[in-house]
Amino acid sequence: MNPQTIPEFAIIGHPNEGKSSVLSTLAEDDSVRVSPIPGETVLCQPFPVRIDGREIIRFIDTPGFQNPRQTLQWLQEYQGPEDRLLTAFIEAHRDDPAFRDDCELLRPVAAGAGVIFVVDGSRPLRHVDRAEMEILRLTGAPRMAVINCKEEEFAALPQWQSEFRKHFNAVRLFNSCRANYRQRIELLESLKAIDQRLEPVLRSVIEAFQADWEGRNIETAAILTRMLRDTLAYRRTVSCPPGEEEVRRQALRREYEAYVVGEEGRAREAIRRLYKHNIFDLELPPHSVLAEDLFSRRTWEFLGLSDRQLIVAGALGGAALAAGIDAATLGASFGLFSAIGGLIGAGATALKGRELLSGVRLLGMRMGGEQLQVGPAANIQLLYILLDRALLFYAHVINWAHGRRDYERLAGTKPADSGRGGFASRWPAERRRVCEQFFRAVQKGQEAETEESAAALQALLRDQFQEIAEDRAAAGELAAGGCAPTGAAG
């Protein structure tokens, strides 16, 4: 491999052992076909990784070995120039269908690609595996062995590791279905060990990945801040002819709920695509609070609000989501609903359910020629709920490996979390002050103050993103990429 060119690595392995999943995760490309059927891949397919339109590294999906024992025998008996070993094999077998796949997978290696050999570390070593390893050793290409740990079965690991040390420059344990950004970077770091000449170019690749990730975090913080600003500042006023108060209140509530849910959904979609989950639907964890209705009592309880807090939120802020419905006569708002606590949106559901929305009738309002107004939000709990849900979604997105396809298995599992799982309820006072300043600025509609507080909120979010990545990796939860302690071996 020429270290001055784009680094290129051929991913080699058997079907249903993680080859395509490793490729999908490394290339951050969920379009890689993952199939357990042998023979599905018959041609090499490149998967370039581009940042800012520039290709920085290339991974190649390859067919599996077709006749490894016969291929190895030919290579061992070859008497020609060593640097023509692979080229001579391909030329000698190009028209033989029995060696079609062997020729195809060796083409990129003959052209200078490095090798990443993937095996399922939960199964025993076979004679055919030793033949394939010896073929790759004879190529002389820079090569790494990746033990893809798909299940919690480690009995065969020592055998694999011992054999790999005889044939490869580096060995790495890796779980392609659990690996996140951190494990992806660690695997690339390990690639530097397979050939000293590759270190400079791979170092620049890793730096580009890290800068790109930081850029995504910055953009995610901006997306969430815009969503919060638009949602909290929402205001709508409608006329309310006599006798139609309840109907108009209900309609106004539904409009607001739809608006907030839509804004949250659009922000999620933008984040999903920013982290390159483009084709396969990013499944939410079973029974996740993220799959709950934003306006459900369970959402608010899970994210840290006690019954007392829910009641206070409704009493002090009208509806925690929709603020209050202000009754206005001739355009002059009396703030009656905000002051007393008009039960609309999330506040209504969190307290007693949407069916008790008619509690606003306790005001005894009889409006003639009046108007109803919803927003801007009057209770900061909406901000915290939306923030918590956004941060939980972010944590899920960055830890969902691009090679992961186990949606059906997840559907039958029970939630891993119990109790309350919000972030904001555990924040120290200084972080909550940042949120309060942002909330007040949006309420007042002061542009300069809002911009300043929005910048502070974005900085807070970026810090939280970093903590989420570190906490998940340290805890070995969804982010854990290795099924056993990882490390390179010479």
GROMACS .gro file of C-alpha atoms in nm:
model
  490
    1MET     CA    1   0.000   0.000   0.000
    2ASN     CA    2   0.134   0.339  -0.101
    3PRO     CA    3   0.111   0.560   0.210
    4GLN     CA    4   0.072   0.865  -0.015
    5THR     CA    5  -0.255   0.738  -0.163
    6ILE     CA    6  -0.596   0.694  -0.004
    7PRO     CA    7  -0.561   0.403   0.244
    8GLU     CA    8  -0.757   0.103   0.127
    9PHE     CA    9  -0.853  -0.210   0.319
   10ALA     CA   10  -1.016  -0.530   0.193
   11ILE     CA   11  -1.263  -0.678   0.444
   12ILE     CA   12  -1.236  -1.057   0.415
   13GLY     CA   13  -1.436  -1.324   0.596
   14HIS     CA   14  -1.717  -1.578   0.590
   15PRO     CA   15  -2.090  -1.497   0.556
   16ASN     CA   16  -2.279  -1.458   0.882
   17GLU     CA   17  -1.961  -1.394   1.083
   18GLY     CA   18  -1.972  -1.016   1.087
   19LYS     CA   19  -1.772  -0.919   0.777
   20SER     CA   20  -2.040  -0.692   0.634
   21SER     CA   21  -2.133  -0.559   0.976
   22VAL     CA   22  -1.772  -0.464   1.048
   23LEU     CA   23  -1.754  -0.296   0.707
   24SER     CA   24  -2.081  -0.112   0.765
   25THR     CA   25  -1.964   0.015   1.103
   26LEU     CA   26  -1.616   0.118   0.986
   27ALA     CA   27  -1.748   0.295   0.676
   28GLU     CA   28  -2.042   0.438   0.873
   29ASP     CA   29  -2.261   0.322   0.588
   30ASP     CA   30  -2.587   0.142   0.659
   31SER     CA   31  -2.633   0.056   0.290
   32VAL     CA   32  -2.393  -0.240   0.323
   33ARG     CA   33  -2.593  -0.555   0.263
   34VAL     CA   34  -2.580  -0.788   0.563
   35SER     CA   35  -2.674  -1.143   0.463
   36PRO     CA   36  -2.614  -1.488   0.620
   37ILE     CA   37  -2.628  -1.659   0.278
   38PRO     CA   38  -2.295  -1.772   0.125
   39GLY     CA   39  -2.233  -1.647  -0.228
   40GLU     CA   40  -2.436  -1.329  -0.197
   41THR     CA   41  -2.125  -1.117  -0.261
   42VAL     CA   42  -1.960  -1.213  -0.590
   43LEU     CA   43  -1.779  -0.891  -0.679
   44CYS     CA   44  -1.563  -0.658  -0.474
   45GLN     CA   45  -1.746  -0.337  -0.387
   46PRO     CA   46  -1.568  -0.027  -0.259
   47PHE     CA   47  -1.716   0.181   0.022
   48PRO     CA   48  -1.538   0.517   0.028
   49VAL     CA   49  -1.553   0.732   0.342
   50ARG     CA   50  -1.579   1.102   0.259
   51ILE     CA   51  -1.557   1.404   0.484
   52ASP     CA   52  -1.642   1.745   0.340
   53GLY     CA   53  -1.654   1.587  -0.004
   54ARG     CA   54  -1.300   1.445   0.019
   55GLU     CA   55  -1.237   1.071   0.026
   56ILE     CA   56  -1.008   0.989   0.319
   57ILE     CA   57  -1.021   0.609   0.340
   58ARG     CA   58  -1.175   0.323   0.144
   59PHE     CA   59  -1.305  -0.015   0.259
   60ILE     CA   60  -1.376  -0.298   0.013
   61ASP     CA   61  -1.638  -0.567   0.057
   62THR     CA   62  -1.513  -0.897  -0.086
   63PRO     CA   63  -1.653  -1.243  -0.162
   64GLY     CA   64  -1.561  -1.525   0.072
   65PHE     CA   65  -1.294  -1.779  -0.015
   66GLN     CA   66  -1.424  -2.041  -0.258
   67ASN     CA   67  -1.143  -2.300  -0.260
   68PRO     CA   68  -0.894  -2.197   0.009
   69ARG     CA   69  -0.710  -2.533   0.032
   70GLN     CA   70  -0.645  -2.551  -0.343
   71THR     CA   71  -0.558  -2.182  -0.352
   72LEU     CA   72  -0.308  -2.226  -0.070
   73GLN     CA   73  -0.152  -2.529  -0.241
   74TRP     CA   74  -0.100  -2.331  -0.563
   75LEU     CA   75   0.055  -2.037  -0.379
   76GLN     CA   76   0.291  -2.267  -0.185
   77GLU     CA   77   0.406  -2.437  -0.507
   78TYR     CA   78   0.456  -2.112  -0.699
   79GLN     CA   79   0.816  -2.071  -0.821
   80GLY     CA   80   0.805  -1.728  -0.984
   81PRO     CA   81   0.898  -1.378  -0.860
   82GLU     CA   82   0.758  -1.319  -0.512
   83ASP     CA   83   0.614  -0.978  -0.600
   84ARG     CA   84   0.403  -1.142  -0.874
   85LEU     CA   85   0.255  -1.415  -0.654
   86LEU     CA   86  -0.103  -1.287  -0.644
   87THR     CA   87  -0.099  -1.151  -0.998
   88ALA     CA   88   0.021  -1.486  -1.129
   89PHE     CA   89  -0.250  -1.672  -0.935
   90ILE     CA   90  -0.524  -1.446  -1.073
   91GLU     CA   91  -0.393  -1.477  -1.429
   92ALA     CA   92  -0.371  -1.856  -1.398
   93HIS     CA   93  -0.728  -1.894  -1.268
   94ARG     CA   94  -0.918  -1.605  -1.425
   95ASP     CA   95  -1.125  -1.836  -1.649
   96ASP     CA   96  -1.181  -2.111  -1.394
   97PRO     CA   97  -1.526  -2.078  -1.227
   98ALA     CA   98  -1.405  -2.292  -0.937
   99PHE     CA   99  -1.170  -2.007  -0.833
  100ARG     CA  100  -1.386  -1.710  -0.930
  101ASP     CA  101  -1.435  -1.581  -0.576
  102ASP     CA  102  -1.074  -1.647  -0.472
  103CYS     CA  103  -0.946  -1.440  -0.766
  104GLU     CA  104  -1.194  -1.163  -0.701
  105LEU     CA  105  -1.117  -1.121  -0.329
  106LEU     CA  106  -0.740  -1.122  -0.394
  107ARG     CA  107  -0.758  -0.850  -0.663
  108PRO     CA  108  -0.758  -0.551  -0.422
  109VAL     CA  109  -0.486  -0.718  -0.213
  110ALA     CA  110  -0.275  -0.762  -0.526
  111ALA     CA  111  -0.333  -0.393  -0.600
  112GLY     CA  112  -0.195  -0.294  -0.259
  113ALA     CA  113  -0.490  -0.296  -0.020
  114GLY     CA  114  -0.440  -0.388   0.343
  115VAL     CA  115  -0.636  -0.679   0.487
  116ILE     CA  116  -0.893  -0.689   0.768
  117PHE     CA  117  -0.982  -1.057   0.826
  118VAL     CA  118  -1.306  -1.101   1.024
  119VAL     CA  119  -1.412  -1.417   1.207
  120ASP     CA  120  -1.682  -1.508   1.456
  121GLY     CA  121  -1.491  -1.559   1.779
  122SER     CA  122  -1.771  -1.763   1.936
  123ARG     CA  123  -1.712  -2.067   1.715
  124PRO     CA  124  -1.418  -2.311   1.721
  125LEU     CA  125  -1.122  -2.276   1.484
  126ARG     CA  126  -1.134  -2.500   1.174
  127HIS     CA  127  -0.873  -2.632   0.932
  128VAL     CA  128  -1.016  -2.418   0.654
  129ASP     CA  129  -0.960  -2.108   0.871
  130ARG     CA  130  -0.591  -2.196   0.902
  131ALA     CA  131  -0.568  -2.230   0.524
  132GLU     CA  132  -0.723  -1.889   0.472
  133MET     CA  133  -0.494  -1.728   0.729
  134GLU     CA  134  -0.189  -1.880   0.561
  135ILE     CA  135  -0.303  -1.747   0.223
  136LEU     CA  136  -0.329  -1.397   0.368
  137ARG     CA  137   0.013  -1.432   0.532
  138LEU     CA  138   0.169  -1.532   0.201
  139THR     CA  139   0.027  -1.220   0.035
  140GLY     CA  140   0.264  -1.010   0.244
  141ALA     CA  141  -0.005  -0.741   0.274
  142PRO     CA  142  -0.041  -0.538   0.597
  143ARG     CA  143  -0.309  -0.730   0.780
  144MET     CA  144  -0.522  -0.724   1.093
  145ALA     CA  145  -0.743  -0.997   1.235
  146VAL     CA  146  -1.073  -0.886   1.385
  147ILE     CA  147  -1.251  -1.125   1.618
  148ASN     CA  148  -1.613  -1.020   1.590
  149CYS     CA  149  -1.782  -1.115   1.919
  150LYS     CA  150  -2.147  -1.148   1.831
  151GLU     CA  151  -2.251  -1.338   2.142
  152GLU     CA  152  -2.136  -1.374   2.500
  153GLU     CA  153  -1.932  -1.685   2.420
  154PHE     CA  154  -1.559  -1.660   2.486
  155ALA     CA  155  -1.445  -2.022   2.512
  156ALA     CA  156  -1.287  -2.024   2.165
  157LEU     CA  157  -1.111  -1.687   2.200
  158PRO     CA  158  -0.773  -1.814   2.328
  159GLN     CA  159  -0.748  -2.055   2.036
  160TRP     CA  160  -0.825  -1.781   1.783
  161GLN     CA  161  -0.585  -1.537   1.943
  162SER     CA  162  -0.301  -1.790   1.951
  163GLU     CA  163  -0.345  -1.877   1.585
  164PHE     CA  164  -0.388  -1.517   1.476
  165ARG     CA  165  -0.055  -1.415   1.630
  166LYS     CA  166   0.119  -1.646   1.383
  167HIS     CA  167  -0.040  -1.486   1.078
  168PHE     CA  168  -0.132  -1.124   1.145
  169ASN     CA  169   0.038  -0.798   1.236
  170ALA     CA  170  -0.237  -0.707   1.484
  171VAL     CA  171  -0.538  -0.868   1.647
  172ARG     CA  172  -0.845  -0.684   1.770
  173LEU     CA  173  -1.161  -0.788   1.953
  174PHE     CA  174  -1.460  -0.602   1.816
  175ASN     CA  175  -1.838  -0.624   1.837
  176SER     CA  176  -1.968  -0.476   1.513
  177CYS     CA  177  -2.326  -0.472   1.638
  178ARG     CA  178  -2.240  -0.274   1.951
  179ALA     CA  179  -1.950  -0.059   1.836
  180ASN     CA  180  -1.990   0.318   1.851
  181TYR     CA  181  -1.772   0.607   1.742
  182ARG     CA  182  -1.517   0.547   2.016
  183GLN     CA  183  -1.459   0.181   1.925
  184ARG     CA  184  -1.446   0.273   1.558
  185ILE     CA  185  -1.162   0.516   1.628
  186GLU     CA  186  -0.984   0.258   1.844
  187LEU     CA  187  -1.000   0.004   1.560
  188LEU     CA  188  -0.852   0.258   1.319
  189GLU     CA  189  -0.581   0.334   1.574
  190SER     CA  190  -0.495  -0.036   1.579
  191LEU     CA  191  -0.458  -0.037   1.201
  192LYS     CA  192  -0.157   0.192   1.240
  193ALA     CA  193   0.027  -0.098   1.399
  194ILE     CA  194   0.010  -0.325   1.095
  195ASP     CA  195   0.256  -0.121   0.887
  196GLN     CA  196   0.474   0.164   1.008
  197ARG     CA  197   0.448   0.332   0.668
  198LEU     CA  198   0.075   0.372   0.719
  199GLU     CA  199   0.100   0.565   1.044
  200PRO     CA  200   0.110   0.919   0.895
  201VAL     CA  201  -0.181   0.873   0.657
  202LEU     CA  202  -0.393   0.687   0.914
  203ARG     CA  203  -0.317   0.953   1.171
  204SER     CA  204  -0.459   1.214   0.935
  205VAL     CA  205  -0.764   0.992   0.873
  206ILE     CA  206  -0.830   0.962   1.247
  207GLU     CA  207  -0.789   1.337   1.296
  208ALA     CA  208  -1.039   1.397   1.015
  209PHE     CA  209  -1.286   1.157   1.180
  210GLN     CA  210  -1.248   1.332   1.515
  211ALA     CA  211  -1.293   1.679   1.366
  212ASP     CA  212  -1.597   1.561   1.172
  213TRP     CA  213  -1.751   1.413   1.488
  214GLU     CA  214  -1.699   1.737   1.676
  215GLY     CA  215  -1.862   1.923   1.388
  216ARG     CA  216  -2.165   1.694   1.409
  217ASN     CA  217  -2.195   1.758   1.781
  218ILE     CA  218  -2.185   2.133   1.718
  219GLU     CA  219  -2.455   2.104   1.452
  220THR     CA  220  -2.667   1.879   1.677
  221ALA     CA  221  -2.652   2.137   1.957
  222ALA     CA  222  -2.766   2.403   1.708
  223ILE     CA  223  -3.053   2.183   1.583
  224LEU     CA  224  -3.180   2.122   1.936
  225THR     CA  225  -3.148   2.487   2.038
  226ARG     CA  226  -3.348   2.599   1.733
  227MET     CA  227  -3.613   2.339   1.808
  228LEU     CA  228  -3.642   2.455   2.169
  229ARG     CA  229  -3.651   2.822   2.072
  230ASP     CA  230  -3.923   2.773   1.813
  231THR     CA  231  -4.129   2.550   2.041
  232LEU     CA  232  -4.108   2.769   2.349
  233ALA     CA  233  -4.177   3.088   2.154
  234TYR     CA  234  -4.481   2.950   1.974
  235ARG     CA  235  -4.780   3.181   1.999
  236ARG     CA  236  -5.122   3.157   1.837
  237THR     CA  237  -5.432   3.367   1.882
  238VAL     CA  238  -5.780   3.279   1.757
  239SER     CA  239  -6.112   3.451   1.782
  240CYS     CA  240  -6.362   3.297   2.018
  241PRO     CA  241  -6.727   3.374   1.941
  242PRO     CA  242  -6.975   3.329   2.226
  243GLY     CA  243  -7.067   2.967   2.286
  244GLU     CA  244  -6.759   2.823   2.117
  245GLU     CA  245  -6.508   2.861   2.398
  246GLU     CA  246  -6.459   2.489   2.466
  247VAL     CA  247  -6.443   2.390   2.102
  248ARG     CA  248  -6.186   2.658   2.028
  249ARG     CA  249  -5.980   2.565   2.333
  250GLN     CA  250  -5.971   2.201   2.226
  251ALA     CA  251  -5.874   2.292   1.870
  252LEU     CA  252  -5.602   2.527   1.991
  253ARG     CA  253  -5.462   2.260   2.218
  254ARG     CA  254  -5.451   2.004   1.936
  255GLU     CA  255  -5.279   2.249   1.704
  256TYR     CA  256  -5.014   2.321   1.962
  257GLU     CA  257  -4.954   1.957   2.043
  258ALA     CA  258  -4.918   1.876   1.674
  259TYR     CA  259  -4.674   2.164   1.630
  260VAL     CA  260  -4.451   2.055   1.920
  261VAL     CA  261  -4.454   1.689   1.817
  262GLY     CA  262  -4.371   1.791   1.461
  263GLU     CA  263  -4.079   2.009   1.569
  264GLU     CA  264  -3.941   1.732   1.788
  265GLY     CA  265  -3.977   1.481   1.505
  266ARG     CA  266  -3.802   1.706   1.254
  267ALA     CA  267  -3.513   1.761   1.495
  268ARG     CA  268  -3.478   1.386   1.547
  269GLU     CA  269  -3.475   1.322   1.174
  270ALA     CA  270  -3.206   1.586   1.121
  271ILE     CA  271  -2.992   1.428   1.394
  272ARG     CA  272  -3.045   1.077   1.257
  273ARG     CA  273  -2.921   1.182   0.914
  274LEU     CA  274  -2.636   1.386   1.058
  275TYR     CA  275  -2.500   1.065   1.210
  276LYS     CA  276  -2.556   0.885   0.878
  277HIS     CA  277  -2.843   0.654   0.963
  278ASN     CA  278  -2.998   0.695   0.620
  279ILE     CA  279  -3.148   0.366   0.505
  280PHE     CA  280  -3.237   0.138   0.791
  281ASP     CA  281  -3.490   0.270   1.036
  282LEU     CA  282  -3.324   0.356   1.365
  283GLU     CA  283  -3.531   0.157   1.610
  284LEU     CA  284  -3.599   0.304   1.952
  285PRO     CA  285  -3.533   0.081   2.252
  286PRO     CA  286  -3.832  -0.133   2.349
  287HIS     CA  287  -4.067   0.051   2.584
  288SER     CA  288  -3.842   0.355   2.556
  289VAL     CA  289  -3.970   0.682   2.689
  290LEU     CA  290  -3.872   0.820   2.349
  291ALA     CA  291  -4.147   0.611   2.194
  292GLU     CA  292  -4.398   0.745   2.444
  293ASP     CA  293  -4.638   1.025   2.362
  294LEU     CA  294  -4.469   1.352   2.452
  295PHE     CA  295  -4.786   1.442   2.640
  296SER     CA  296  -4.815   1.126   2.846
  297ARG     CA  297  -4.786   1.115   3.224
  298ARG     CA  298  -4.526   0.836   3.196
  299THR     CA  299  -4.296   1.060   2.991
  300TRP     CA  300  -4.297   1.331   3.255
  301GLU     CA  301  -4.262   1.089   3.546
  302PHE     CA  302  -3.979   0.895   3.384
  303LEU     CA  303  -3.784   1.210   3.313
  304GLY     CA  304  -3.776   1.308   3.675
  305LEU     CA  305  -4.093   1.496   3.770
  306SER     CA  306  -4.269   1.381   4.083
  307ASP     CA  307  -4.645   1.403   4.130
  308ARG     CA  308  -4.596   1.718   4.335
  309GLN     CA  309  -4.381   1.876   4.063
  310LEU     CA  310  -4.641   1.788   3.802
  311ILE     CA  311  -4.912   1.956   4.007
  312VAL     CA  312  -4.696   2.262   4.072
  313ALA     CA  313  -4.609   2.280   3.702
  314GLY     CA  314  -4.976   2.293   3.616
  315ALA     CA  315  -5.069   2.535   3.892
  316LEU     CA  316  -4.789   2.785   3.830
  317GLY     CA  317  -4.749   2.766   3.459
  318GLY     CA  318  -5.084   2.689   3.315
  319ALA     CA  319  -5.006   2.401   3.087
  320ALA     CA  320  -4.642   2.307   3.108
  321LEU     CA  321  -4.641   2.260   2.735
  322ALA     CA  322  -4.874   2.521   2.601
  323ALA     CA  323  -4.827   2.773   2.878
  324GLY     CA  324  -5.166   2.919   2.944
  325ILE     CA  325  -5.452   3.001   2.722
  326ASP     CA  326  -5.485   3.373   2.775
  327ALA     CA  327  -5.826   3.519   2.744
  328ALA     CA  328  -5.803   3.842   2.549
  329THR     CA  329  -6.071   4.100   2.491
  330LEU     CA  330  -6.015   4.343   2.208
  331GLY     CA  331  -5.655   4.224   2.187
  332ALA     CA  332  -5.573   4.296   2.553
  333SER     CA  333  -5.460   3.983   2.740
  334PHE     CA  334  -5.570   3.949   3.101
  335GLY     CA  335  -5.341   3.648   3.151
  336LEU     CA  336  -5.621   3.470   3.334
  337PHE     CA  337  -5.548   3.122   3.205
  338SER     CA  338  -5.174   3.154   3.260
  339ALA     CA  339  -5.220   3.275   3.615
  340ILE     CA  340  -5.471   3.014   3.720
  341GLY     CA  341  -5.346   2.721   3.515
  342GLY     CA  342  -5.544   2.644   3.202
  343LEU     CA  343  -5.503   2.273   3.150
  344ILE     CA  344  -5.393   2.215   2.791
  345GLY     CA  345  -5.127   2.007   2.619
  346ALA     CA  346  -4.877   1.819   2.832
  347GLY     CA  347  -4.981   1.987   3.155
  348ALA     CA  348  -5.332   1.851   3.119
  349THR     CA  349  -5.212   1.500   3.048
  350ALA     CA  350  -4.939   1.498   3.311
  351LEU     CA  351  -5.182   1.606   3.581
  352LYS     CA  352  -5.506   1.430   3.509
  353GLY     CA  353  -5.524   1.336   3.143
  354ARG     CA  354  -5.664   1.504   2.836
  355GLU     CA  355  -6.015   1.404   2.933
  356LEU     CA  356  -6.005   1.662   3.213
  357LEU     CA  357  -5.909   1.945   2.986
  358SER     CA  358  -6.249   2.091   3.053
  359GLY     CA  359  -6.111   2.196   3.394
  360VAL     CA  360  -6.068   2.540   3.241
  361ARG     CA  361  -6.442   2.579   3.283
  362LEU     CA  362  -6.372   2.634   3.652
  363LEU     CA  363  -6.278   2.987   3.548
  364GLY     CA  364  -6.641   3.055   3.468
  365MET     CA  365  -6.539   3.229   3.147
  366ARG     CA  366  -6.814   3.346   2.922
  367MET     CA  367  -6.644   3.530   2.638
  368GLY     CA  368  -6.823   3.742   2.384
  369GLY     CA  369  -6.615   3.887   2.102
  370GLU     CA  370  -6.306   3.758   2.281
  371GLN     CA  371  -5.989   3.581   2.172
  372LEU     CA  372  -5.796   3.278   2.290
  373GLN     CA  373  -5.420   3.277   2.287
  374VAL     CA  374  -5.174   2.993   2.338
  375GLY     CA  375  -4.805   3.049   2.410
  376PRO     CA  376  -4.540   3.143   2.461
  377ALA     CA  377  -4.461   2.869   2.711
  378ALA     CA  378  -4.490   2.982   3.070
  379ASN     CA  379  -4.337   2.686   3.254
  380ILE     CA  380  -3.976   2.578   3.222
  381GLN     CA  381  -4.060   2.210   3.275
  382LEU     CA  382  -4.141   2.189   2.903
  383LEU     CA  383  -3.784   2.292   2.825
  384TYR     CA  384  -3.642   2.022   3.052
  385ILE     CA  385  -3.871   1.751   2.914
  386LEU     CA  386  -3.782   1.834   2.554
  387LEU     CA  387  -3.411   1.851   2.645
  388ASP     CA  388  -3.420   1.517   2.821
  389ARG     CA  389  -3.592   1.345   2.533
  390ALA     CA  390  -3.348   1.500   2.287
  391LEU     CA  391  -3.047   1.387   2.490
  392LEU     CA  392  -3.182   1.034   2.525
  393PHE     CA  393  -3.235   1.024   2.149
  394TYR     CA  394  -2.882   1.153   2.088
  395ALA     CA  395  -2.739   0.882   2.315
  396HIS     CA  396  -2.935   0.619   2.124
  397VAL     CA  397  -2.825   0.748   1.781
  398ILE     CA  398  -2.452   0.771   1.849
  399ASN     CA  399  -2.448   0.424   2.002
  400TRP     CA  400  -2.645   0.247   1.730
  401ALA     CA  401  -2.383   0.076   1.513
  402HIS     CA  402  -2.438   0.106   1.138
  403GLY     CA  403  -2.391  -0.269   1.103
  404ARG     CA  404  -2.666  -0.349   1.353
  405ARG     CA  405  -2.974  -0.527   1.219
  406ASP     CA  406  -3.121  -0.706   1.524
  407TYR     CA  407  -3.452  -0.520   1.532
  408GLU     CA  408  -3.658  -0.838   1.570
  409ARG     CA  409  -3.453  -0.960   1.866
  410LEU     CA  410  -3.478  -0.625   2.039
  411ALA     CA  411  -3.854  -0.620   1.997
  412GLY     CA  412  -3.887  -0.905   2.243
  413THR     CA  413  -3.659  -0.769   2.512
  414LYS     CA  414  -3.750  -0.584   2.824
  415PRO     CA  415  -3.634  -0.230   2.891
  416ALA     CA  416  -3.292  -0.210   3.049
  417ASP     CA  417  -3.380   0.099   3.244
  418SER     CA  418  -3.624   0.138   3.526
  419GLY     CA  419  -3.722   0.438   3.725
  420ARG     CA  420  -3.638   0.787   3.608
  421GLY     CA  421  -3.383   0.845   3.338
  422GLY     CA  422  -3.370   1.215   3.264
  423PHE     CA  423  -3.054   1.424   3.248
  424ALA     CA  424  -3.179   1.766   3.356
  425SER     CA  425  -3.305   1.645   3.694
  426ARG     CA  426  -2.943   1.560   3.783
  427TRP     CA  427  -2.787   1.880   3.652
  428PRO     CA  428  -2.606   2.112   3.891
  429ALA     CA  429  -2.734   2.463   3.960
  430GLU     CA  430  -2.508   2.635   3.705
  431ARG     CA  431  -2.645   2.425   3.418
  432ARG     CA  432  -3.000   2.486   3.521
  433ARG     CA  433  -2.928   2.859   3.533
  434VAL     CA  434  -2.823   2.843   3.168
  435CYS     CA  435  -3.158   2.683   3.087
  436GLU     CA  436  -3.348   2.938   3.293
  437GLN     CA  437  -3.177   3.230   3.120
  438PHE     CA  438  -3.256   3.083   2.780
  439PHE     CA  439  -3.618   3.019   2.879
  440ARG     CA  440  -3.670   3.373   3.010
  441ALA     CA  441  -3.508   3.528   2.702
  442VAL     CA  442  -3.737   3.331   2.469
  443GLN     CA  443  -4.040   3.424   2.679
  444LYS     CA  444  -3.955   3.794   2.658
  445GLY     CA  445  -3.884   3.776   2.287
  446GLN     CA  446  -3.563   3.978   2.324
  447GLU     CA  447  -3.347   3.887   2.024
  448ALA     CA  448  -3.005   3.987   2.158
  449GLU     CA  449  -3.060   3.818   2.494
  450THR     CA  450  -3.198   3.507   2.324
  451GLU     CA  451  -2.895   3.478   2.094
  452GLU     CA  452  -2.655   3.510   2.386
  453SER     CA  453  -2.837   3.256   2.601
  454ALA     CA  454  -2.874   3.021   2.301
  455ALA     CA  455  -2.496   3.019   2.258
  456ALA     CA  456  -2.456   2.927   2.625
  457LEU     CA  457  -2.714   2.650   2.591
  458GLN     CA  458  -2.534   2.507   2.287
  459ALA     CA  459  -2.207   2.500   2.482
  460LEU     CA  460  -2.387   2.317   2.766
  461LEU     CA  461  -2.525   2.062   2.518
  462ARG     CA  462  -2.183   1.997   2.367
  463ASP     CA  463  -2.044   1.929   2.714
  464GLN     CA  464  -2.333   1.693   2.781
  465PHE     CA  465  -2.272   1.511   2.451
  466GLN     CA  466  -1.915   1.447   2.556
  467GLU     CA  467  -2.028   1.315   2.894
  468ILE     CA  468  -2.282   1.086   2.731
  469ALA     CA  469  -2.015   0.931   2.509
  470GLU     CA  470  -1.775   0.886   2.802
  471ASP     CA  471  -2.037   0.754   3.042
  472ARG     CA  472  -2.170   0.497   2.798
  473ALA     CA  473  -1.823   0.370   2.715
  474ALA     CA  474  -1.718   0.351   3.080
  475ALA     CA  475  -2.035   0.173   3.187
  476GLY     CA  476  -2.009  -0.081   2.905
  477GLU     CA  477  -2.371  -0.031   2.810
  478LEU     CA  478  -2.499   0.006   2.456
  479ALA     CA  479  -2.183   0.189   2.359
  480ALA     CA  480  -1.954  -0.099   2.451
  481GLY     CA  481  -1.792  -0.218   2.133
  482GLY     CA  482  -1.584  -0.505   2.267
  483CYS     CA  483  -1.718  -0.826   2.408
  484ALA     CA  484  -1.396  -0.874   2.601
  485PRO     CA  485  -1.101  -0.650   2.686
  486THR     CA  486  -0.970  -0.521   2.353
  487GLY     CA  487  -0.615  -0.476   2.241
  488ALA     CA  488  -0.370  -0.527   1.959
  489ALA     CA  489  -0.132  -0.819   1.940
  490GLY     CA  490   0.185  -0.844   1.739
   0.00000   0.00000   0.00000
